[in-house]
Amino acid sequence: MLLDADCETVADALVIAAGGDYCPDVARLCLGETAVIICADGGIVACRALGLRPDYLIGDLDSAPAPLVDWACDAGAEILRYPAAKDQTDLELAMERAVALGARRLAVTGATGGRIDHTLANIDVLMGFAHRLERIVAVENRGELIFLAGADRVATIRGRAGDTVSLIPGCGDARGVTTTGLHYRLLDEDLRYGTARGVSNYMTEPIAYVKMGSGELLVVHMPS
């Protein structure tokens, strides 16, 4: 998987969730030099395994091993502990912290791969934050998920010819969708909510573009 490497799309914050499907190269692929690293509870396990240094550890800490909580503290991370009975998930809390710190381009890893209800809820949460951010991408071990929400949004996909790309409408229709560099082209067309027309396309060029006029669209890129 090859993500954008220019200054406009490199992430200024990384949120590590506890889902399990972590990308081992997430830092090299998409983090800027001054990016803030925020661990959502058990995401601290992946953070340590990835050789990263956390800036924040957030959540009720029910899945964060005590020795790693101590390690994070010793590494200078700010620990923000919340009660187990709360209205937001640990991922939501971590995302809110990133936004509060001024992040506009977010990368997330570990958002999928765990419990199916957590995965679905995480995708919903990330789409919600896509309305508030310039760019948000979930970088997982098996591919990347780019979230488009609002008006006149563009996803740039860097990969290889033959890579699978699926386009899935969010809440409602994705309107005015145009693609470049994909085998099955769309030209200012609508992808209807509740249909699967955009599934299983593939790249014909090393770089593909998906433009959306309005709505919500999940762009899933899976390397071949």
XYZ file of C-alpha atoms in Angstrom:
224
model
C 0.000 0.000 0.000
C 1.388 3.384 -0.993
C -0.302 6.411 0.497
C 0.120 10.054 -0.483
C 3.480 11.477 0.492
C 2.966 15.184 -0.229
C 2.552 17.784 2.487
C -1.199 18.191 1.914
C -2.106 14.586 2.666
C 0.477 13.364 5.182
C -1.309 12.948 8.509
C -0.664 15.345 11.381
C -2.125 12.899 13.907
C -2.304 9.132 14.276
C -4.951 7.419 16.372
C -4.213 3.807 17.263
C -7.356 1.853 18.114
C -7.664 -1.573 19.695
C -9.235 -3.432 16.762
C -6.214 -5.511 15.892
C -5.735 -5.105 12.120
C -2.774 -2.757 12.450
C -0.601 -1.628 9.571
C 3.040 -2.274 10.559
C 4.262 0.507 8.259
C 1.718 3.158 9.206
C 4.298 5.631 10.529
C 6.518 5.384 7.455
C 3.604 5.547 5.055
C 1.646 8.527 6.247
C 2.958 10.360 9.316
C 4.487 13.802 9.316
C 7.524 14.532 11.478
C 5.480 16.433 14.077
C 2.458 14.116 14.095
C 0.750 13.519 17.428
C 0.250 9.862 18.369
C -2.877 9.079 20.374
C -3.652 5.597 21.685
C -7.237 4.594 22.328
C -7.018 2.259 25.329
C -5.708 -1.133 24.110
C -4.154 0.582 21.111
C -1.163 1.093 23.384
C -0.255 -2.560 22.746
C 0.127 -1.917 19.024
C 1.888 1.371 19.687
C 4.623 -0.404 21.619
C 4.818 -3.202 19.043
C 5.150 -0.661 16.225
C 8.038 1.040 17.991
C 6.160 4.321 18.346
C 6.121 6.728 21.267
C 2.643 7.800 22.401
C 1.729 11.382 23.211
C -1.649 10.473 24.719
C -3.313 7.358 26.113
C -7.079 7.774 26.332
C -9.950 5.596 27.508
C -11.253 3.606 30.437
C -8.037 1.532 30.173
C -9.822 -1.780 30.579
C -7.803 -3.297 27.720
C -4.513 -1.488 28.280
C -2.078 -3.718 30.248
C -0.877 -2.002 33.405
C 2.832 -2.367 32.479
C 2.176 -0.577 29.184
C 0.258 2.180 30.946
C 3.340 2.670 33.108
C 5.556 2.571 30.013
C 3.443 5.240 28.328
C 3.627 7.409 31.414
C 7.400 7.002 31.612
C 7.620 7.865 27.902
C 5.966 11.197 28.643
C 2.462 10.431 27.430
C -0.488 12.205 28.994
C -2.883 9.637 30.466
C -6.569 10.559 30.205
C -8.639 7.985 32.080
C -12.431 7.849 31.681
C -15.057 5.796 33.539
C -16.148 2.525 31.955
C -19.780 3.723 31.891
C -19.668 6.455 29.256
C -21.513 7.526 26.109
C -18.478 7.579 23.797
C -16.151 4.786 22.767
C -12.444 5.058 23.426
C -11.890 5.677 19.705
C -14.328 8.588 19.753
C -12.539 10.094 22.736
C -9.190 9.743 21.001
C -10.554 11.337 17.834
C -12.016 14.234 19.804
C -8.631 14.800 21.424
C -6.951 14.896 18.004
C -9.463 17.475 16.768
C -9.042 19.530 19.949
C -5.295 19.583 19.313
C -5.911 21.091 15.899
C -5.386 18.033 13.701
C -6.912 18.349 10.238
C -5.486 15.259 8.520
C -5.892 12.055 10.517
C -4.645 8.526 10.075
C -6.161 5.707 12.114
C -4.954 2.134 12.474
C -6.512 -0.763 14.343
C -10.065 0.424 13.646
C -11.027 -2.925 12.088
C -10.241 -6.564 12.717
C -11.772 -6.962 16.167
C -15.394 -7.491 17.167
C -17.750 -6.945 14.251
C -19.906 -4.478 16.211
C -16.804 -2.471 17.097
C -15.655 -2.489 13.469
C -19.026 -1.265 12.194
C -19.279 1.377 14.912
C -15.720 2.542 14.218
C -16.460 2.977 10.509
C -19.550 4.994 11.403
C -17.569 7.160 13.826
C -14.814 7.818 11.293
C -17.340 8.841 8.656
C -18.833 11.279 11.131
C -15.421 12.840 11.728
C -14.852 13.064 7.962
C -17.350 15.944 7.979
C -15.042 17.832 10.338
C -11.631 17.078 8.845
C -9.707 17.728 5.638
C -8.743 14.069 5.318
C -9.230 10.893 7.299
C -7.935 7.460 6.348
C -7.900 4.165 8.212
C -4.639 2.422 7.378
C -5.064 -1.266 8.120
C -2.898 -4.309 7.472
C -5.130 -5.476 4.607
C -5.765 -2.109 2.979
C -6.878 1.456 3.494
C -10.263 3.090 3.979
C -10.621 6.690 2.832
C -13.654 8.556 4.164
C -15.246 11.254 2.008
C -18.015 13.409 3.471
C -19.486 16.739 2.451
C -19.160 18.602 -0.839
C -16.473 18.427 -3.534
C -14.240 15.818 -1.927
C -11.434 13.872 -3.602
C -9.659 10.625 -2.685
C -6.223 9.977 -4.161
C -5.302 6.293 -4.226
C -1.703 5.269 -4.744
C -1.087 1.609 -5.467
C -0.623 -0.671 -8.446
C -2.624 -1.729 -11.460
C -4.863 -4.595 -10.396
C -5.439 -3.358 -6.842
C -9.077 -3.688 -5.767
C -11.020 -0.504 -5.064
C -14.599 -0.517 -3.758
C -16.839 2.526 -3.419
C -19.518 2.229 -0.749
C -22.064 4.994 -0.078
C -22.368 6.121 3.518
C -25.598 7.458 5.002
C -27.570 8.327 1.876
C -26.480 8.575 -1.735
C -23.004 9.591 -2.881
C -23.773 12.110 -5.619
C -21.745 13.240 -8.597
C -19.057 10.546 -8.383
C -16.310 10.610 -11.020
C -13.392 8.186 -11.154
C -10.062 8.240 -12.961
C -7.641 5.324 -13.162
C -10.239 2.645 -12.395
C -11.410 -0.025 -14.844
C -15.123 0.669 -14.418
C -15.349 4.420 -14.831
C -17.953 6.709 -13.360
C -18.630 10.161 -14.755
C -20.658 12.443 -12.505
C -22.886 9.559 -11.426
C -24.746 8.786 -8.212
C -24.047 5.723 -6.089
C -27.277 4.874 -4.317
C -27.375 4.028 -0.639
C -28.284 0.385 -0.093
C -26.784 -0.791 -3.380
C -23.396 -2.390 -4.162
C -22.688 -1.039 -7.622
C -19.312 0.384 -6.584
C -17.879 -2.855 -5.153
C -14.911 -4.703 -6.720
C -13.521 -2.184 -9.166
C -9.778 -2.232 -9.811
C -6.951 0.139 -10.613
C -5.560 0.426 -14.132
C -2.891 2.983 -13.196
C -0.529 3.477 -10.228
C -2.639 6.462 -9.129
C -6.427 6.631 -9.164
C -8.794 9.417 -8.196
C -12.330 9.353 -6.854
C -14.208 12.650 -6.828
C -17.546 13.121 -5.066
C -19.866 16.089 -5.512
C -21.751 15.610 -2.245
C -22.799 13.003 0.304
C -20.751 10.302 1.993
C -18.523 7.713 0.360
C -16.212 5.064 1.766
C -13.325 4.317 -0.599
C -11.754 0.940 0.179
C -8.359 0.180 -1.381
C -7.009 -3.363 -1.095
C -3.575 -4.078 -2.627
C -3.377 -7.044 -4.963
